[in-house]
Coordinates of C-alpha atoms and ligand atoms in Angstrom, one line a residue:
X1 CA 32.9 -124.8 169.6
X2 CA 35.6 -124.2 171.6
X3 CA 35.1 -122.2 174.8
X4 CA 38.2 -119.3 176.1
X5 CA 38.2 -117.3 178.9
X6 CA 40.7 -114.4 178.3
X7 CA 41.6 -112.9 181.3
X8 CA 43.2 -108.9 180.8
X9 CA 41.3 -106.3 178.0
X10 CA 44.6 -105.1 177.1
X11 CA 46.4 -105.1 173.7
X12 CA 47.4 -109.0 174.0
X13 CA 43.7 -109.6 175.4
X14 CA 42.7 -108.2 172.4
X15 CA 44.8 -109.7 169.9
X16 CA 44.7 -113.4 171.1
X17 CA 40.6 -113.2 170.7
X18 CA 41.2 -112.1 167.5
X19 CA 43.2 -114.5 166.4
X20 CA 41.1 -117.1 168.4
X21 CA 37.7 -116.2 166.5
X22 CA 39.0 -115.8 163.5
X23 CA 39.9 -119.3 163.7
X24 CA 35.9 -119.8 163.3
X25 CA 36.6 -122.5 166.1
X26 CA 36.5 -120.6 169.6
X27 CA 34.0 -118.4 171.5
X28 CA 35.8 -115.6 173.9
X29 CA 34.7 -114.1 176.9
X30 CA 37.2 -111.5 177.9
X31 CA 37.8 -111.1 181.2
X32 CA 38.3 -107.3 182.8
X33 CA 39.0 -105.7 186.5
X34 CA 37.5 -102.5 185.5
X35 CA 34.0 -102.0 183.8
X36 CA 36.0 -100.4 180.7
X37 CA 38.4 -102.6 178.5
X38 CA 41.6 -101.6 176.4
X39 CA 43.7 -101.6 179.7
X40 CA 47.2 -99.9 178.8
X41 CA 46.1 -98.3 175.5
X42 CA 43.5 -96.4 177.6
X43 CA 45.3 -96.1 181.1
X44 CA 48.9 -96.3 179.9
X45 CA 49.5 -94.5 176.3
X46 CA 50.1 -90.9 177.2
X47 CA 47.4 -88.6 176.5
X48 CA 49.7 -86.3 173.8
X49 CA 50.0 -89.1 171.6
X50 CA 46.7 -89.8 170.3
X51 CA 47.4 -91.8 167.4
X52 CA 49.0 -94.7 169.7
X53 CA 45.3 -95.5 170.9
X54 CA 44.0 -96.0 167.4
X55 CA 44.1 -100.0 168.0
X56 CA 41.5 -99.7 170.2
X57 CA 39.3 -99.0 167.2
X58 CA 40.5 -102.5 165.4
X59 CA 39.8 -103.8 169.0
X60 CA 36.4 -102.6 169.1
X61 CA 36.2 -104.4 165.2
X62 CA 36.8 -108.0 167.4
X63 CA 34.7 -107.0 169.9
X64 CA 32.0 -106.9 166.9
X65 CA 33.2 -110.4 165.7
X66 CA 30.5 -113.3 166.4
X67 CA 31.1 -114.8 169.2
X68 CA 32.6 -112.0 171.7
X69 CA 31.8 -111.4 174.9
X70 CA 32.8 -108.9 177.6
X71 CA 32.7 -108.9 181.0
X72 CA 34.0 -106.2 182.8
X73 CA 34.0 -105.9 186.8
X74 CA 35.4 -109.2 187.6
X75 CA 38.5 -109.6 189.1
X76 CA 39.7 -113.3 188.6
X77 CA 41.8 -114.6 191.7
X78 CA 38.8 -112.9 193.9
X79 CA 35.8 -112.9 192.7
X80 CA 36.3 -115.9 190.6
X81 CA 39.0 -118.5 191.0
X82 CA 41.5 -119.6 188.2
X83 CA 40.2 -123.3 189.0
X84 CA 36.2 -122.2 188.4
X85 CA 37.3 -120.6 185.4
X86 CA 39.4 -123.7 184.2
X87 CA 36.1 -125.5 185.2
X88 CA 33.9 -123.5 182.9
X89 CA 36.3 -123.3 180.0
X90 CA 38.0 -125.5 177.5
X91 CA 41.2 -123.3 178.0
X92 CA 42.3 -119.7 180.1
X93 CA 44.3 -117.9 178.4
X94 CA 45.7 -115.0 181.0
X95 CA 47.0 -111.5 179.2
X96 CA 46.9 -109.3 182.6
X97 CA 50.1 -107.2 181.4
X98 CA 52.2 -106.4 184.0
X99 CA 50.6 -104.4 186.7
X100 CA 53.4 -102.8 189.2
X101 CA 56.4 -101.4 189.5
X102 CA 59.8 -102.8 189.7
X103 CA 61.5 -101.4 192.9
X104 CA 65.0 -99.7 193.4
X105 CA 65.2 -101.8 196.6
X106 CA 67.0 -98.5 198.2
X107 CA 66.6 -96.7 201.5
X108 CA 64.3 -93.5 201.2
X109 CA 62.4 -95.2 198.1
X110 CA 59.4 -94.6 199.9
X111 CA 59.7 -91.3 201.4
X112 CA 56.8 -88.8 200.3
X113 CA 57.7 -87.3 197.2
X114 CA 59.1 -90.4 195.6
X115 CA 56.7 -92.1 193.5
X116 CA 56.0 -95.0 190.6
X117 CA 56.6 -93.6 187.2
X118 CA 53.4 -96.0 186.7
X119 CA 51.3 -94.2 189.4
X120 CA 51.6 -90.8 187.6
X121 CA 51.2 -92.4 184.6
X122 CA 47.6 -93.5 185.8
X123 CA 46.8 -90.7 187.6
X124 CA 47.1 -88.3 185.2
X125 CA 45.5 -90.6 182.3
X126 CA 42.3 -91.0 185.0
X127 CA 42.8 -94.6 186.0
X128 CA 40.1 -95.3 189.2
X129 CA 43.3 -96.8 190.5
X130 CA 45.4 -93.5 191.0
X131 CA 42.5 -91.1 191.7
X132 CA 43.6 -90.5 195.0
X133 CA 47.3 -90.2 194.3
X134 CA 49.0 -86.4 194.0
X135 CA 51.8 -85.3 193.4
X136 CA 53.7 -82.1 194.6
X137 CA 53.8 -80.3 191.6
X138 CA 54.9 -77.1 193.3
X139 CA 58.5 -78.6 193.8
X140 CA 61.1 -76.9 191.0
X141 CA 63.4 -79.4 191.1
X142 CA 62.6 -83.1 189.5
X143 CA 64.2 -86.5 189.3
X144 CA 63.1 -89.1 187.1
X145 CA 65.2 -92.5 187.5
X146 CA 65.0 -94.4 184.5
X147 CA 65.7 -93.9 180.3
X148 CA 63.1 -95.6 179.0
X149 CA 60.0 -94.5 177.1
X150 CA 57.5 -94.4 180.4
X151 CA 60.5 -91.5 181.6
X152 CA 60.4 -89.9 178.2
X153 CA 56.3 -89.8 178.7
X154 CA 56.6 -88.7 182.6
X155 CA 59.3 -86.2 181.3
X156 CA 57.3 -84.8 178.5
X157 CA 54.1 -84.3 180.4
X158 CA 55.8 -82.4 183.4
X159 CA 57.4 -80.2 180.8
X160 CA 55.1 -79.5 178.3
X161 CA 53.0 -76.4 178.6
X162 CA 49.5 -77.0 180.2
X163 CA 47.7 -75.4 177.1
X164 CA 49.3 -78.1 174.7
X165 CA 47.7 -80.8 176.9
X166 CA 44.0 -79.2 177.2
X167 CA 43.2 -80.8 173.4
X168 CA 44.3 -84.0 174.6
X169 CA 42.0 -86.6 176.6
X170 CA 44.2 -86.1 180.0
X171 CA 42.2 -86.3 183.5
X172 CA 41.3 -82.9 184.5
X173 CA 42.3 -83.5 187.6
X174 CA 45.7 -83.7 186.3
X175 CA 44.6 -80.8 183.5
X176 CA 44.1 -78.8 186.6
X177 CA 47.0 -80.0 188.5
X178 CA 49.2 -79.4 185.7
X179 CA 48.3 -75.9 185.1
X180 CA 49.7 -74.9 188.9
X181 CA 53.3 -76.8 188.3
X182 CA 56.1 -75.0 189.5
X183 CA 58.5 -77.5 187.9
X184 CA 61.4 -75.7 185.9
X185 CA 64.7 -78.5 185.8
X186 CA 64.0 -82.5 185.4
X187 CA 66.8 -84.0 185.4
X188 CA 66.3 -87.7 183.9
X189 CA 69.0 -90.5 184.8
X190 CA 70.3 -93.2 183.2
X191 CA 72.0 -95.6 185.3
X192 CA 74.5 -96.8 182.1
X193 CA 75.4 -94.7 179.0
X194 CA 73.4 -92.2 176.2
X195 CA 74.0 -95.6 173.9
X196 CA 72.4 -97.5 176.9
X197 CA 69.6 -95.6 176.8
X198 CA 66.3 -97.3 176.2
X199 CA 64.0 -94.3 174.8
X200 CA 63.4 -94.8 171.0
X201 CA 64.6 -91.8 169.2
X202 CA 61.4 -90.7 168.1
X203 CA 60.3 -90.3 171.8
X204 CA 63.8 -88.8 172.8
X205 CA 63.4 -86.3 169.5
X206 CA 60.1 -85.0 171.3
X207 CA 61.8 -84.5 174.2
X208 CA 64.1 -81.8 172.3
X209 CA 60.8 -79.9 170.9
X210 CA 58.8 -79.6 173.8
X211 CA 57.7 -75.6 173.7
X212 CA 59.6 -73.0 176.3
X213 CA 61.8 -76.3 177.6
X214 CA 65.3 -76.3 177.0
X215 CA 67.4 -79.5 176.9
X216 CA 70.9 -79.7 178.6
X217 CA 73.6 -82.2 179.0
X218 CA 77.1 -82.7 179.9
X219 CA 79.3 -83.5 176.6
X220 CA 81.5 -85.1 178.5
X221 CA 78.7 -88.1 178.8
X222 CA 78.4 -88.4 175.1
X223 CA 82.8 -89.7 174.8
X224 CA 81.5 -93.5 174.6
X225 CA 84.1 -96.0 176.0
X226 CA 85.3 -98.8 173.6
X227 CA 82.7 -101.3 173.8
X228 CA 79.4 -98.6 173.6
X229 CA 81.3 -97.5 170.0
X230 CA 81.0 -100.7 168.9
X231 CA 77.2 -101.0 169.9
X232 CA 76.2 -98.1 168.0
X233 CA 78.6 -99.4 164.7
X234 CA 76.4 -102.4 164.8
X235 CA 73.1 -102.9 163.2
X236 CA 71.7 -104.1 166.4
X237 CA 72.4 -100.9 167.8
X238 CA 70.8 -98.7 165.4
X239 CA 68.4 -96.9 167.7
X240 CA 70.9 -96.1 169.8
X241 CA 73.4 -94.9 167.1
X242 CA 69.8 -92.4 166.4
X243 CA 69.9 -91.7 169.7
X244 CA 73.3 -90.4 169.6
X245 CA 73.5 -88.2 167.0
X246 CA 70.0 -86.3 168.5
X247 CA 71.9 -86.0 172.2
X248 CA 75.1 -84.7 170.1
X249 CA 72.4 -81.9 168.6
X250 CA 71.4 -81.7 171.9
X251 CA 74.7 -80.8 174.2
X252 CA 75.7 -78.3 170.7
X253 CA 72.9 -75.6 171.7
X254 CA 72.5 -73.1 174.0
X255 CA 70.8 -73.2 177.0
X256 CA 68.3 -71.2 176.4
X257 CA 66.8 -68.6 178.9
X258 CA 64.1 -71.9 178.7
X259 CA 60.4 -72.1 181.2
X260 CA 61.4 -75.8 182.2
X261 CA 64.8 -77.6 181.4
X262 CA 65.7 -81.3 180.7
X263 CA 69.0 -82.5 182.2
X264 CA 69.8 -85.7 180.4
X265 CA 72.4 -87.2 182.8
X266 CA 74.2 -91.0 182.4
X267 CA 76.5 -92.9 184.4
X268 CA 74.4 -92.6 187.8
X269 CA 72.2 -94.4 190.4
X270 CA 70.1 -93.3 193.1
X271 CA 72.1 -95.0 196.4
X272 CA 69.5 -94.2 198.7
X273 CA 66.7 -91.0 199.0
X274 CA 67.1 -88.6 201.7
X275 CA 64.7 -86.3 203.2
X276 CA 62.2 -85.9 206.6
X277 CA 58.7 -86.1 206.7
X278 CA 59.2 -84.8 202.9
X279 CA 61.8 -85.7 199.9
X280 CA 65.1 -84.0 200.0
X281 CA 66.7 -85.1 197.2
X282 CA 69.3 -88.3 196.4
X283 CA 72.5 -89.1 196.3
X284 CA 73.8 -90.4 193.3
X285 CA 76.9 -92.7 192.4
X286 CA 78.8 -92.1 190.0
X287 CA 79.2 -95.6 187.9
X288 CA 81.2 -97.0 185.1
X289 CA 80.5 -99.5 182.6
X290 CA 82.1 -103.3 182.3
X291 CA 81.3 -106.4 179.9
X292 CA 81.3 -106.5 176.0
X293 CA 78.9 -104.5 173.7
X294 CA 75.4 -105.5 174.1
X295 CA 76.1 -107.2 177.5
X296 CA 77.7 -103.9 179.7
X297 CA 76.4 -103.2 183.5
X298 CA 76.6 -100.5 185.5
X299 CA 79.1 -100.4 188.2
X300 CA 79.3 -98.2 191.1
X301 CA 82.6 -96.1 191.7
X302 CA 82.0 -95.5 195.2
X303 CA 82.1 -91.9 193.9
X304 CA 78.9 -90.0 195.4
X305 CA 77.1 -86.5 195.2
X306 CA 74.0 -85.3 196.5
X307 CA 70.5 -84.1 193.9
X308 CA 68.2 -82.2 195.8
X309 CA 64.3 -82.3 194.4
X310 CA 61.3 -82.5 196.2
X311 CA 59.9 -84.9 193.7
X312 CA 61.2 -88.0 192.3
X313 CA 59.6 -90.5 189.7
X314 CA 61.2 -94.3 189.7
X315 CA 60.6 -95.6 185.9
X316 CA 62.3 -98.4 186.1
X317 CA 60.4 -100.8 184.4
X318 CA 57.0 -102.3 185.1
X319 CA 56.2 -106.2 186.9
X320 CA 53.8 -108.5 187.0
X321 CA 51.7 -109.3 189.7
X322 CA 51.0 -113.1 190.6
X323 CA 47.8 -114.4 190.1
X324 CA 46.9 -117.1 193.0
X325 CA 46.5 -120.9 191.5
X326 CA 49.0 -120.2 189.1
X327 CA 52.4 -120.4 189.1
X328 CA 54.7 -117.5 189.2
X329 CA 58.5 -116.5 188.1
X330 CA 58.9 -113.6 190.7
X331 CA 62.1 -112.7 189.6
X332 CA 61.1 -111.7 185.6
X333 CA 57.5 -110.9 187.4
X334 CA 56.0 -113.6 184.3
X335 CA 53.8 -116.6 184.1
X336 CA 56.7 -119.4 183.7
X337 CA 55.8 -120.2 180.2
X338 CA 57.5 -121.6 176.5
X339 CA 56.0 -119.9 174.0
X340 CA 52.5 -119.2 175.4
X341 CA 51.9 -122.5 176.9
X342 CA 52.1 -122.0 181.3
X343 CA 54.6 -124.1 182.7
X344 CA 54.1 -125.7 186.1
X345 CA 56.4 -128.4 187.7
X346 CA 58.4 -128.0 184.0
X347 CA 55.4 -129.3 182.3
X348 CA 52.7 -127.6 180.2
X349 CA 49.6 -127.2 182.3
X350 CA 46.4 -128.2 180.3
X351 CA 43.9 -125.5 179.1
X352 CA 46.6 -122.6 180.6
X353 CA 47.7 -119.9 178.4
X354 CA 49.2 -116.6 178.7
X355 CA 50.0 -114.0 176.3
X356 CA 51.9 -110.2 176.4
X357 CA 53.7 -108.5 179.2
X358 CA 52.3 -111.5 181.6
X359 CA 54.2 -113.3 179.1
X360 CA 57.6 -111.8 178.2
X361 CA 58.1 -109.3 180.2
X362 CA 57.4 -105.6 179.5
X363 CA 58.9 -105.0 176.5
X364 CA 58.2 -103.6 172.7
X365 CA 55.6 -101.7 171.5
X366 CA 51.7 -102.1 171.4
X367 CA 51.9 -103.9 167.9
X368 CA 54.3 -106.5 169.7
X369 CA 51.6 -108.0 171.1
X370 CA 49.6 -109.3 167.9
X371 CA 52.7 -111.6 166.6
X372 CA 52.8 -112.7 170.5
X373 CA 49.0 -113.4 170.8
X374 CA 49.0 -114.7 167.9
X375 CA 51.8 -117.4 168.6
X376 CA 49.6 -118.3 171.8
X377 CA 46.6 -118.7 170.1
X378 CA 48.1 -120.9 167.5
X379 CA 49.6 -123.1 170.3
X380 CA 46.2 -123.7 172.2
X381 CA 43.8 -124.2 168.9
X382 CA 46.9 -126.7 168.4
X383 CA 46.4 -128.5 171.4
X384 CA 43.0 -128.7 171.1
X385 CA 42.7 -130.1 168.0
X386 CA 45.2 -132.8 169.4
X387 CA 42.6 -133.6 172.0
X388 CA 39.9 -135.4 170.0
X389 CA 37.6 -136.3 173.3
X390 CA 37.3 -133.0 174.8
X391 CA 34.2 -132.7 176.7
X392 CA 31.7 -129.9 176.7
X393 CA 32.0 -126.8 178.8
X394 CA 29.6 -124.4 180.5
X395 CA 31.4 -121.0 179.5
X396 CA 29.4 -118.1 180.5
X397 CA 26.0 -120.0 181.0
X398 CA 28.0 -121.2 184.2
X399 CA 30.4 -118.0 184.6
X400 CA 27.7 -115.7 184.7
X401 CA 25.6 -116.9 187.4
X402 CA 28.1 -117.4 189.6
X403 CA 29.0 -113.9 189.2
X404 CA 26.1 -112.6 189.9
X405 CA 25.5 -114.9 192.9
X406 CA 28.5 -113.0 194.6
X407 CA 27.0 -110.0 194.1
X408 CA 29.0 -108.8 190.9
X409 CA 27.6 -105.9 188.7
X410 CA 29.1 -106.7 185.5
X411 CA 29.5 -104.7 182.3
X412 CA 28.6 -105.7 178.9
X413 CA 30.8 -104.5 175.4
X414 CA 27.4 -103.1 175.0
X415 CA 27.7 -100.9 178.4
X416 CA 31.4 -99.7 177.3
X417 CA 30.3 -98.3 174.4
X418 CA 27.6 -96.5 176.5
X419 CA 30.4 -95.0 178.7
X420 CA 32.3 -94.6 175.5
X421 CA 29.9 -92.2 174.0
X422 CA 29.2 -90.2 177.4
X423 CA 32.8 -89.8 178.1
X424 CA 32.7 -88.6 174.3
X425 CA 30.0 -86.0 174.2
X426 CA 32.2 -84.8 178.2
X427 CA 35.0 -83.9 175.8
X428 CA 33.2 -82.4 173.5
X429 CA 31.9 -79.7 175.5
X430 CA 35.4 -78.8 176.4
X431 CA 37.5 -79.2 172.9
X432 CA 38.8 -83.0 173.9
X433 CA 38.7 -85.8 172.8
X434 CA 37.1 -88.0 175.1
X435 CA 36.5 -86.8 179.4
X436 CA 36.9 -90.2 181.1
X437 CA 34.9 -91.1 184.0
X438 CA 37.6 -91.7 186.8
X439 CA 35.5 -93.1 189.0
X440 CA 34.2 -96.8 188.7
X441 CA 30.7 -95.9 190.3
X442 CA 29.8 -93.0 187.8
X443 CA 31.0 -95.7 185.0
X444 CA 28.6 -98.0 185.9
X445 CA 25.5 -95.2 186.9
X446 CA 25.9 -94.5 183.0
X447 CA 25.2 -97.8 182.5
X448 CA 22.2 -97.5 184.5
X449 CA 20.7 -94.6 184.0
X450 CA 20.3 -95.4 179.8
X451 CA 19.1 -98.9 180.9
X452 CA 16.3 -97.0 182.5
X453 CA 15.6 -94.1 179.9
Ligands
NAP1 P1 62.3 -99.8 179.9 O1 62.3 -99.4 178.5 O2 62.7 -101.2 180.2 O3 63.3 -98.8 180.6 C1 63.6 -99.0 182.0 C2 64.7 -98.0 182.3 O4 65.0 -98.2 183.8 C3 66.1 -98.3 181.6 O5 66.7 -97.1 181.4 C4 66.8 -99.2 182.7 O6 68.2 -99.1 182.6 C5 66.4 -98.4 184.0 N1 66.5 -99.2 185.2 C6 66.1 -100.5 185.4 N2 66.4 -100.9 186.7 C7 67.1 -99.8 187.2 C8 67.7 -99.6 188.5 N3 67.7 -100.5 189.4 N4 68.3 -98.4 188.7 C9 68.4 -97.5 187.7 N5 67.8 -97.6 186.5 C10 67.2 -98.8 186.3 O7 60.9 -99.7 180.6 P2 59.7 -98.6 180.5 O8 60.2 -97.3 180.2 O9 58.9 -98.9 181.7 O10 58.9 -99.1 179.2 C11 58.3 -100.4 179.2 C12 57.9 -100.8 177.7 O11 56.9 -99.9 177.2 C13 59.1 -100.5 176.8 O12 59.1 -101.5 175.8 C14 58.8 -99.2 176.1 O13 59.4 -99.0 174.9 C15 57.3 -99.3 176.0 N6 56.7 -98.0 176.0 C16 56.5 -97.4 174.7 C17 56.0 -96.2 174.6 C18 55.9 -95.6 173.2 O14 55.9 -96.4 172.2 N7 55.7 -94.3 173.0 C19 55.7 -95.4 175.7 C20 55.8 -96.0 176.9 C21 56.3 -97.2 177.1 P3 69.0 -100.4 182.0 O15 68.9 -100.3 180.5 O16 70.4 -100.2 182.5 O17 68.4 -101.6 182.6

C-alpha cells in the first residue's frame, strides 16, 4: 500500500484523497495548519451562500473512506520539514491553495483603512487568522479595487442588511460589527471594461437584489470599444455578454432613494492611496484599453481624480505562499509544475505533487478542483506503478511521533467532528447554522473536555 501525505484540507486536499483511495492502492494522511479541515469552503465561501459549502459533506464521505487520516495542527515547513515528510512517505502531494494577497505595489497601500479583500473575507467568516483584524465600519464612503467574485462577496456583505446575515453562519464578531456599519456608497472598480469584468453573472445579479441597496453606474462605461464587442459576440465571452445585458438593466433604473448604493465604475486604477495617520481616499487614473479581444490591458491616460473613503478593500486576486525545500514560481505565486508533477531544475522531482490553487493559480470554482486533483492523482499512482522496487515507508507510525516529540497537539477527523457538532448545537441556540469557534485554543478545549467526560 502506497503511503501519501497531502498537505492543505481544502477542496483539492480533499478531492486528490479521494481519488487516491479510491484507487484501493494509497493510504492518506491529510495534512492541516488549523485543527479544523475544509480550508476555503469553511474560511473562504461567504457566509450568505450556504449551498457552496455543501462539498464539505462529500468531503466528510472521504474522510469516512478506509484508510483516511487527519491531522490537524501541523504546520509543514515548521513543525515538520518537506524532506521528513518525503522521508515518511512514498509521495507528498501539497494542495495549500493560495494563501495571500496579491499587492497593488502602490504608495498608501498600506495606510490604515486599506485592507486585503482576503483579510475581511476571514475575519468575518471567523478564521483564527483574522480575529484580531477590524475594520472601520463607521466610514460611509467605500472602495473596493477589483471585479472579481471575492469583490462581489466583500461588496455584498457590506451592503446587505445585518438581519439577512443573522441566519447565516457569519462570525458574530462580524454579526455584531456589521449591525453598527455606517457604510451607504461602495463604489467597486474595475481597472479594464464591464466586458472585462471577472464577476460571474450570477454573483453580479445578486449584487442588483441586495434589499434597501441601490445600484448605479455611468452609461457612458457600458459604449464598448471595437475589440470588447467582439468578446461578448464570441462564445468565449459568454459570461461577459450575461454580464452586459444585467449592467445595461442596471444603468436603465432609478437611483433609488436606496440605504447603501453600489457604484459599478470601469476604466480606473488606484495610482497611489492618500491619507494621514487614517485613509483619505485615492486617486484614480483614468485608463483605456489596447490589444485584440481576449488579450486587452489597461492603460493609464495620465488622466487623474481624487475618491475619498475612509475604507478601502484591494481584491485583486489571491497568491501563494512558498513553502521552504520546495521550489517556487514567485511571479504566478505556484509550485513550478506540468500537470501536477513539481518541477525542480526542469525536471520532475520524485514523490512531489501538488494539486489546486498551489497548482494553477487561483482560478475557477470549487468544483474545478476535482478534474485537477484528479489529474494529479492519476499522474502519481502512475509513477508509482512505474517504480516496481519501491521500498516501504513509515507514514504516520513515524509522522506521528515526531509530532508529538515537538510538542504538537494534534487533531484527529474524530476531534473535528466533535468541534463540528459543538459549533452546531452554538448555532442552534441562536437560529444559525453552525457558531464557529474563532479561536484555535477553545477548538482544541472541546476536544478535551469530551475526551474527559
Ligand atoms: P479574480 O476573479 O481573478 O479577480 C481579480 C480582479 O482584480 C479582476 O477584476 C482583475 O482585473 C483585478 N486586478 C488584478 N490586478 C489588479 C491591479 N493591479 N489593479 C487593479 N485591478 C486588478 O480573483 P478573485 O475575485 O480573488 O477570485 C478568485 C477565484 O475565486 C476566482 O476564480 C473566482 O471566481 C473564485 N470565487 C468564486 C466565488 C463564487 O463562486 N461565488 C466566490 C469567490 C471567489 P483584470 O481582469 O484586469 O486582471
Amino acid at each position: 500500500m502506497l503511503k501519501i501525505a497531502v498537505v492543505g484540507s481544502g477542496p483539492s486536499g480533499f478531492y486528490t484523497a479521494e481519488a487516491l483511495l479510491k484507487s484501493s492502492k494509497a493510504e492518506v494522511d491529510m495534512l492541516e495548519r488549523l485543527p479544523v479541515p475544509y480550508g476555503l469552503v469553511r474560511y473562504g465561501v461567504a457566509p450568505d451562500h450556504p449551498k457552496l459549502k455543501l462539498p464539505a459533506t462529500t468531503y466528510a464521505r472521504t474522510a469516512a473512506l478506509s484508510g483516511f487520516r487527519f491531522v490537524g495542527g501541523v504546520t509543514v515547513g515548521k513543525d515538520v520539514s518537506v524532506e521528513e515528510l518525503k522521508d515518511a512517505y512514498h509521495a507528498v502531494v501539497f494542495c495549500c491553495g493560495a494563501e495571500t494577497d496579491r499587492e497593488l505595489g502602490i504608495p498608501g497601500e498600506n495606510l490604515p483603512g486599506s485592507h486585503a479583500a482576503t483579510a475581511f473575507v476571514g475575519w468575518y467568516n471567523g478564521h483564527p487568522d483574522f480575529l484580531q483584524h477590524s475594520f472601520d465600519l463607521t466610514q460611509e464612503q467605500v472602495a473596493i479595487i477589483g471585479q472579481g467574485n471575492v469583490a462581489a462577496d466583500v461588496c455584498r456583505i457590506l451592503a446587505k442588511p445585518v438581519d439577512d446575515l443573522r441566519q447565516t453562519d457569519i462570525a458574530e464578531h462580524a454579526l455584531q460589527a456589521l449591525a453598527e456599519s455606517r457604510v451607504r456608497e461602495i463604489h467597486i472598480i474595475g481597472r479594464r471594461g464591464p466586458a472585462q469584468a471577472k464577476f460571474t453573472d450570477k454573483e453580479l445579479r445578486e449584487l442588483g437584489e441586495i434589499p434597501q441597496a441601490g445600484v448605479s453606474l455611468d452609461p457612458a462605461d457600458l459604449v464598448l470599444d471595437p475589440a470588447s464587442a467582439k468578446e461578448i459576440e464570441d462564445p468565449r465571452g459568454q459570461t461577459a455578454a450575461w454580464n452586459m445585458a444585467l449592467l445595461r438593466e442596471f444603468a436603465s433604473r432609478p437611483l433609488a432613494q436606496a440605504r447603501r448604493r453600489i457604484h459599478f465604475r470601469f476604466l480606473e486604477s488606484p495610482v497611489a492611496l492618500y491619507g494621514g495617520q487614517n485613509l483619505g481616499g485615492a486617486v484614480l487614473e483614468k485608463n483605456r484599453l489596447e490589444g485584440p479581444p481576449f488579450g486587452q490591458c489597461a492603460l493609464g491616460t495620465g488622466v487623474t481624480a481624487r475618491l475619498d473613503c475612509g475604507l478601502l478593500f484591494r481584491s485583486v486576486g489571491y497568491k501563494g505562499l512558498e513553502m521552504p525545500g520546495l521550489p517556487f514560481d514567485e511571479r504566478r505565486g505556484i509550485i513550478p509544475n506540468r500537470e501536477g508533477r513539481v518541477i525542480g531544475d526542469g525536471l520532475p522531482l520524485t514523490g512531489m505533487y501538488c494539486a489546486g490553487w498551489i497548482k494553477r493559480g487561483p482560478s475557477g470554482i470549487i468544483g474545478t478542483n476535482r478534474a485537477d486533483a484528479v489529474e494529479t492523482a492519476n499522474h502519481l499512482l502512475a509513477d508509482m506503478h512505474t517504480n516496481a522496487s519501491l521500498p516501504s515507508k513509515a507514514g504516520a507510525s513515524a509522522l506521528l511521533p515526531m509530532l508529538a516529540s515537538r510538542g504538537l497537539r494534534c487533531t484527529s477527523f474524530e476531534d473535528w467532528l466533535k468541534i463540528d457538532a459543538a459549533e452546531i448545537a452554538r448555532g442552534a441556540e441562536a437560529g444559525k447554522p453552525r457558531e464557529k469557534f474563532v479561536r484555535i485554543k477553545d477548538m482544541l478545549d472541546i476536544v478535551s473536555r469530551q475526551a474527559a467526560a
